[in-house]
Amino acid sequence: MPLVNMSTILKHADENGYGVGAFNTLSIDAVKGAIRAAEELNSPIILQLAQVQLKQSPLELLGPAMIEAARNSKVPVAVHFDHGEDLDHIRQALEIGFSSVMFDGASLSLEENIRISIEAKRLADMYDATCEAELGRVGGSEDGNEAIAMMSTDVDAVRRFVESTNIDALAVAIGNAHGPYLDKPNLQFSRLAEIDNATSVPLVLHGGSGISKDDFRKTIKIGIQKINVATAIQQQIVGDVVDMVVNLDNKLTYTVMYDLIENAVYKSVKEHLITFMSNCRL
């Protein structure tokens, strides 16, 4: 399958009642593990990289590898630049070949968020790419370094924002948070339903790690079409590496660790794809 526009995947998900997993893959072994899981389950998938992660995974180095992996996949794959903080990086991702980008203006005023989201959407359209934005503010932070408070997405603001920007997908804040949850997630399903009724734009759930299987499926039923997962993958990798170090002792090698990371990502992605009900959909 060729690299695809994210809107193509989300449209199919909406028509067939499942959610699309969007997984932060910060290395080539992670990319390989994620696509292996998607191919085995015959599931569409989104690979993504957030701007805050570029120190560890430079866009100009990992981006082309993600795109080439998508082009050679047996299933539809979109490659998404997540939580873009400025138009320069968004433009760079599009020039590399990303089929989707996000401008994160959640910390800005509504007027400023609208203004820059319009520009991000204009750039994405030039490359036939999808543009995602965020309204309200998801708690936590993408790299786990900040304890950002969650601010629920306002329904009236959704109507104004979507009408003004013509955005392709909208991330919403309904009690979700980036990073590990300190307490059991308390998602605002009624607010999600109100938002879904207010717009036909595909809705995105950030901070997917730690939400229960039942709650994931409830959000999909109400209107979520894209679900971001990052922390769960990183926790799976760390846990498997620790177990390997304890059990292998002097048999530990770099190639063994490389394969283990790929397999850890494969396991985590596979579990989430089944939870999101996207398996065997193609």
PDB file of N, CA and C in Angstrom, residues 157-214:
ATOM      1  N   ALA A 157     -16.883  26.928  21.211  1.00  0.00           N
ATOM      2  CA  ALA A 157     -15.606  27.246  20.577  1.00  0.00           C
ATOM      3  C   ALA A 157     -15.307  26.284  19.440  1.00  0.00           C
ATOM      4  N   VAL A 158     -15.738  25.036  19.583  1.00  0.00           N
ATOM      5  CA  VAL A 158     -15.541  24.052  18.515  1.00  0.00           C
ATOM      6  C   VAL A 158     -16.209  24.521  17.231  1.00  0.00           C
ATOM      7  N   ARG A 159     -17.454  24.958  17.344  1.00  0.00           N
ATOM      8  CA  ARG A 159     -18.185  25.401  16.160  1.00  0.00           C
ATOM      9  C   ARG A 159     -17.458  26.560  15.475  1.00  0.00           C
ATOM     10  N   ARG A 160     -17.039  27.526  16.250  1.00  0.00           N
ATOM     11  CA  ARG A 160     -16.348  28.686  15.678  1.00  0.00           C
ATOM     12  C   ARG A 160     -15.006  28.283  15.087  1.00  0.00           C
ATOM     13  N   PHE A 161     -14.275  27.453  15.799  1.00  0.00           N
ATOM     14  CA  PHE A 161     -12.932  27.062  15.365  1.00  0.00           C
ATOM     15  C   PHE A 161     -12.985  26.292  14.049  1.00  0.00           C
ATOM     16  N   VAL A 162     -13.857  25.302  13.974  1.00  0.00           N
ATOM     17  CA  VAL A 162     -13.944  24.472  12.774  1.00  0.00           C
ATOM     18  C   VAL A 162     -14.408  25.302  11.576  1.00  0.00           C
ATOM     19  N   GLU A 163     -15.402  26.159  11.787  1.00  0.00           N
ATOM     20  CA  GLU A 163     -15.911  27.000  10.701  1.00  0.00           C
ATOM     21  C   GLU A 163     -14.836  27.959  10.200  1.00  0.00           C
ATOM     22  N   SER A 164     -14.002  28.457  11.112  1.00  0.00           N
ATOM     23  CA  SER A 164     -12.985  29.442  10.745  1.00  0.00           C
ATOM     24  C   SER A 164     -11.776  28.822  10.065  1.00  0.00           C
ATOM     25  N   THR A 165     -11.394  27.609  10.490  1.00  0.00           N
ATOM     26  CA  THR A 165     -10.135  27.012  10.032  1.00  0.00           C
ATOM     27  C   THR A 165     -10.308  25.965   8.946  1.00  0.00           C
ATOM     28  N   ASN A 166     -11.502  25.350   8.863  1.00  0.00           N
ATOM     29  CA  ASN A 166     -11.722  24.235   7.939  1.00  0.00           C
ATOM     30  C   ASN A 166     -10.727  23.111   8.195  1.00  0.00           C
ATOM     31  N   ILE A 167     -10.403  22.897   9.463  1.00  0.00           N
ATOM     32  CA  ILE A 167      -9.404  21.911   9.874  1.00  0.00           C
ATOM     33  C   ILE A 167      -9.883  20.501   9.544  1.00  0.00           C
ATOM     34  N   ASP A 168      -8.939  19.551   9.361  1.00  0.00           N
ATOM     35  CA  ASP A 168      -9.286  18.183   8.956  1.00  0.00           C
ATOM     36  C   ASP A 168      -9.536  17.243  10.127  1.00  0.00           C
ATOM     37  N   ALA A 169      -8.939  17.520  11.287  1.00  0.00           N
ATOM     38  CA  ALA A 169      -9.124  16.688  12.474  1.00  0.00           C
ATOM     39  C   ALA A 169      -8.894  17.560  13.698  1.00  0.00           C
ATOM     40  N   LEU A 170      -9.604  17.256  14.777  1.00  0.00           N
ATOM     41  CA  LEU A 170      -9.547  18.111  15.964  1.00  0.00           C
ATOM     42  C   LEU A 170      -9.309  17.284  17.215  1.00  0.00           C
ATOM     43  N   ALA A 171      -8.207  17.573  17.904  1.00  0.00           N
ATOM     44  CA  ALA A 171      -7.917  16.951  19.193  1.00  0.00           C
ATOM     45  C   ALA A 171      -8.679  17.686  20.277  1.00  0.00           C
ATOM     46  N   VAL A 172      -9.329  16.927  21.163  1.00  0.00           N
ATOM     47  CA  VAL A 172     -10.168  17.527  22.195  1.00  0.00           C
ATOM     48  C   VAL A 172      -9.701  17.116  23.591  1.00  0.00           C
ATOM     49  N   ALA A 173     -10.053  17.937  24.563  1.00  0.00           N
ATOM     50  CA  ALA A 173      -9.708  17.682  25.961  1.00  0.00           C
ATOM     51  C   ALA A 173     -10.979  17.305  26.713  1.00  0.00           C
ATOM     52  N   ILE A 174     -11.048  16.055  27.153  1.00  0.00           N
ATOM     53  CA  ILE A 174     -12.249  15.553  27.846  1.00  0.00           C
ATOM     54  C   ILE A 174     -11.862  14.759  29.108  1.00  0.00           C
ATOM     55  N   GLY A 175     -10.749  15.196  29.751  1.00  0.00           N
ATOM     56  CA  GLY A 175     -10.261  14.475  30.921  1.00  0.00           C
ATOM     57  C   GLY A 175      -9.067  13.598  30.620  1.00  0.00           C
ATOM     58  N   ASN A 176      -8.595  13.620  29.399  1.00  0.00           N
ATOM     59  CA  ASN A 176      -7.431  12.840  28.985  1.00  0.00           C
ATOM     60  C   ASN A 176      -6.147  13.604  29.282  1.00  0.00           C
ATOM     61  N   ALA A 177      -5.017  12.889  29.324  1.00  0.00           N
ATOM     62  CA  ALA A 177      -3.744  13.526  29.671  1.00  0.00           C
ATOM     63  C   ALA A 177      -2.583  12.809  29.006  1.00  0.00           C
ATOM     64  N   HIS A 178      -1.569  13.584  28.636  1.00  0.00           N
ATOM     65  CA  HIS A 178      -0.333  12.994  28.137  1.00  0.00           C
ATOM     66  C   HIS A 178       0.437  12.365  29.293  1.00  0.00           C
ATOM     67  N   GLY A 179       1.224  11.350  28.968  1.00  0.00           N
ATOM     68  CA  GLY A 179       2.045  10.711  29.997  1.00  0.00           C
ATOM     69  C   GLY A 179       1.247   9.748  30.841  1.00  0.00           C
ATOM     70  N   PRO A 180       1.898   9.139  31.852  1.00  0.00           N
ATOM     71  CA  PRO A 180       1.194   8.188  32.715  1.00  0.00           C
ATOM     72  C   PRO A 180       0.164   8.880  33.601  1.00  0.00           C
ATOM     73  N   TYR A 181      -0.998   8.265  33.749  1.00  0.00           N
ATOM     74  CA  TYR A 181      -2.040   8.815  34.620  1.00  0.00           C
ATOM     75  C   TYR A 181      -1.694   8.509  36.074  1.00  0.00           C
ATOM     76  N   LEU A 182      -1.768   9.538  36.929  1.00  0.00           N
ATOM     77  CA  LEU A 182      -1.508   9.353  38.354  1.00  0.00           C
ATOM     78  C   LEU A 182      -2.716   8.737  39.051  1.00  0.00           C
ATOM     79  N   ASP A 183      -3.911   9.012  38.525  1.00  0.00           N
ATOM     80  CA  ASP A 183      -5.145   8.427  39.027  1.00  0.00           C
ATOM     81  C   ASP A 183      -5.897   7.811  37.851  1.00  0.00           C
ATOM     82  N   LYS A 184      -6.960   7.094  38.133  1.00  0.00           N
ATOM     83  CA  LYS A 184      -7.765   6.502  37.077  1.00  0.00           C
ATOM     84  C   LYS A 184      -8.355   7.610  36.208  1.00  0.00           C
ATOM     85  N   PRO A 185      -8.200   7.509  34.876  1.00  0.00           N
ATOM     86  CA  PRO A 185      -8.768   8.549  33.993  1.00  0.00           C
ATOM     87  C   PRO A 185     -10.276   8.687  34.191  1.00  0.00           C
ATOM     88  N   ASN A 186     -10.736   9.930  34.212  1.00  0.00           N
ATOM     89  CA  ASN A 186     -12.161  10.211  34.364  1.00  0.00           C
ATOM     90  C   ASN A 186     -12.617  10.997  33.133  1.00  0.00           C
ATOM     91  N   LEU A 187     -12.924  10.269  32.070  1.00  0.00           N
ATOM     92  CA  LEU A 187     -13.264  10.906  30.808  1.00  0.00           C
ATOM     93  C   LEU A 187     -14.674  11.485  30.833  1.00  0.00           C
ATOM     94  N   GLN A 188     -14.834  12.639  30.195  1.00  0.00           N
ATOM     95  CA  GLN A 188     -16.115  13.341  30.152  1.00  0.00           C
ATOM     96  C   GLN A 188     -16.863  12.917  28.884  1.00  0.00           C
ATOM     97  N   PHE A 189     -17.542  11.790  28.960  1.00  0.00           N
ATOM     98  CA  PHE A 189     -18.207  11.236  27.783  1.00  0.00           C
ATOM     99  C   PHE A 189     -19.348  12.139  27.296  1.00  0.00           C
ATOM    100  N   SER A 190     -20.031  12.783  28.216  1.00  0.00           N
ATOM    101  CA  SER A 190     -21.128  13.672  27.809  1.00  0.00           C
ATOM    102  C   SER A 190     -20.588  14.873  27.038  1.00  0.00           C
ATOM    103  N   ARG A 191     -19.432  15.399  27.454  1.00  0.00           N
ATOM    104  CA  ARG A 191     -18.825  16.521  26.732  1.00  0.00           C
ATOM    105  C   ARG A 191     -18.378  16.063  25.334  1.00  0.00           C
ATOM    106  N   LEU A 192     -17.827  14.858  25.258  1.00  0.00           N
ATOM    107  CA  LEU A 192     -17.429  14.319  23.961  1.00  0.00           C
ATOM    108  C   LEU A 192     -18.632  14.206  23.030  1.00  0.00           C
ATOM    109  N   ALA A 193     -19.753  13.733  23.544  1.00  0.00           N
ATOM    110  CA  ALA A 193     -20.962  13.608  22.725  1.00  0.00           C
ATOM    111  C   ALA A 193     -21.430  14.973  22.239  1.00  0.00           C
ATOM    112  N   GLU A 194     -21.342  15.987  23.087  1.00  0.00           N
ATOM    113  CA  GLU A 194     -21.744  17.339  22.694  1.00  0.00           C
ATOM    114  C   GLU A 194     -20.835  17.868  21.585  1.00  0.00           C
ATOM    115  N   ILE A 195     -19.544  17.612  21.720  1.00  0.00           N
ATOM    116  CA  ILE A 195     -18.598  18.054  20.696  1.00  0.00           C
ATOM    117  C   ILE A 195     -18.867  17.332  19.384  1.00  0.00           C
ATOM    118  N   ASP A 196     -19.094  16.033  19.455  1.00  0.00           N
ATOM    119  CA  ASP A 196     -19.354  15.256  18.247  1.00  0.00           C
ATOM    120  C   ASP A 196     -20.617  15.746  17.538  1.00  0.00           C
ATOM    121  N   ASN A 197     -21.613  16.131  18.312  1.00  0.00           N
ATOM    122  CA  ASN A 197     -22.857  16.649  17.726  1.00  0.00           C
ATOM    123  C   ASN A 197     -22.668  18.030  17.103  1.00  0.00           C
ATOM    124  N   ALA A 198     -21.623  18.739  17.558  1.00  0.00           N
ATOM    125  CA  ALA A 198     -21.401  20.105  17.095  1.00  0.00           C
ATOM    126  C   ALA A 198     -20.592  20.175  15.808  1.00  0.00           C
ATOM    127  N   THR A 199     -19.940  19.072  15.420  1.00  0.00           N
ATOM    128  CA  THR A 199     -19.087  19.110  14.238  1.00  0.00           C
ATOM    129  C   THR A 199     -19.005  17.738  13.585  1.00  0.00           C
ATOM    130  N   SER A 200     -18.750  17.734  12.291  1.00  0.00           N
ATOM    131  CA  SER A 200     -18.540  16.478  11.565  1.00  0.00           C
ATOM    132  C   SER A 200     -17.060  16.190  11.361  1.00  0.00           C
ATOM    133  N   VAL A 201     -16.194  17.048  11.873  1.00  0.00           N
ATOM    134  CA  VAL A 201     -14.743  16.857  11.743  1.00  0.00           C
ATOM    135  C   VAL A 201     -14.303  15.669  12.597  1.00  0.00           C
ATOM    136  N   PRO A 202     -13.422  14.797  12.078  1.00  0.00           N
ATOM    137  CA  PRO A 202     -12.914  13.680  12.883  1.00  0.00           C
ATOM    138  C   PRO A 202     -12.287  14.162  14.184  1.00  0.00           C
ATOM    139  N   LEU A 203     -12.596  13.472  15.279  1.00  0.00           N
ATOM    140  CA  LEU A 203     -12.099  13.859  16.596  1.00  0.00           C
ATOM    141  C   LEU A 203     -10.946  12.964  17.016  1.00  0.00           C
ATOM    142  N   VAL A 204     -10.003  13.554  17.760  1.00  0.00           N
ATOM    143  CA  VAL A 204      -8.768  12.880  18.139  1.00  0.00           C
ATOM    144  C   VAL A 204      -8.642  12.854  19.655  1.00  0.00           C
ATOM    145  N   LEU A 205      -8.238  11.698  20.177  1.00  0.00           N
ATOM    146  CA  LEU A 205      -7.999  11.538  21.617  1.00  0.00           C
ATOM    147  C   LEU A 205      -6.502  11.448  21.853  1.00  0.00           C
ATOM    148  N   HIS A 206      -5.932  12.483  22.469  1.00  0.00           N
ATOM    149  CA  HIS A 206      -4.530  12.447  22.873  1.00  0.00           C
ATOM    150  C   HIS A 206      -4.432  11.836  24.265  1.00  0.00           C
ATOM    151  N   GLY A 207      -3.239  11.396  24.632  1.00  0.00           N
ATOM    152  CA  GLY A 207      -3.050  10.826  25.953  1.00  0.00           C
ATOM    153  C   GLY A 207      -3.740   9.489  26.109  1.00  0.00           C
ATOM    154  N   GLY A 208      -3.571   8.608  25.118  1.00  0.00           N
ATOM    155  CA  GLY A 208      -4.276   7.329  25.138  1.00  0.00           C
ATOM    156  C   GLY A 208      -3.702   6.290  26.086  1.00  0.00           C
ATOM    157  N   SER A 209      -2.465   6.442  26.523  1.00  0.00           N
ATOM    158  CA  SER A 209      -1.857   5.436  27.388  1.00  0.00           C
ATOM    159  C   SER A 209      -2.511   5.438  28.770  1.00  0.00           C
ATOM    160  N   GLY A 210      -3.010   4.280  29.205  1.00  0.00           N
ATOM    161  CA  GLY A 210      -3.583   4.163  30.544  1.00  0.00           C
ATOM    162  C   GLY A 210      -5.092   4.179  30.599  1.00  0.00           C
ATOM    163  N   ILE A 211      -5.753   4.462  29.487  1.00  0.00           N
ATOM    164  CA  ILE A 211      -7.217   4.427  29.433  1.00  0.00           C
ATOM    165  C   ILE A 211      -7.658   2.975  29.260  1.00  0.00           C
ATOM    166  N   SER A 212      -8.747   2.581  29.901  1.00  0.00           N
ATOM    167  CA  SER A 212      -9.193   1.193  29.858  1.00  0.00           C
ATOM    168  C   SER A 212      -9.745   0.820  28.486  1.00  0.00           C
ATOM    169  N   LYS A 213      -9.762  -0.479  28.206  1.00  0.00           N
ATOM    170  CA  LYS A 213     -10.303  -0.981  26.947  1.00  0.00           C
ATOM    171  C   LYS A 213     -11.750  -0.543  26.759  1.00  0.00           C
ATOM    172  N   ASP A 214     -12.546  -0.664  27.810  1.00  0.00           N
ATOM    173  CA  ASP A 214     -13.957  -0.280  27.710  1.00  0.00           C
ATOM    174  C   ASP A 214     -14.117   1.204  27.420  1.00  0.00           C
TER     175      ASP A 214
END
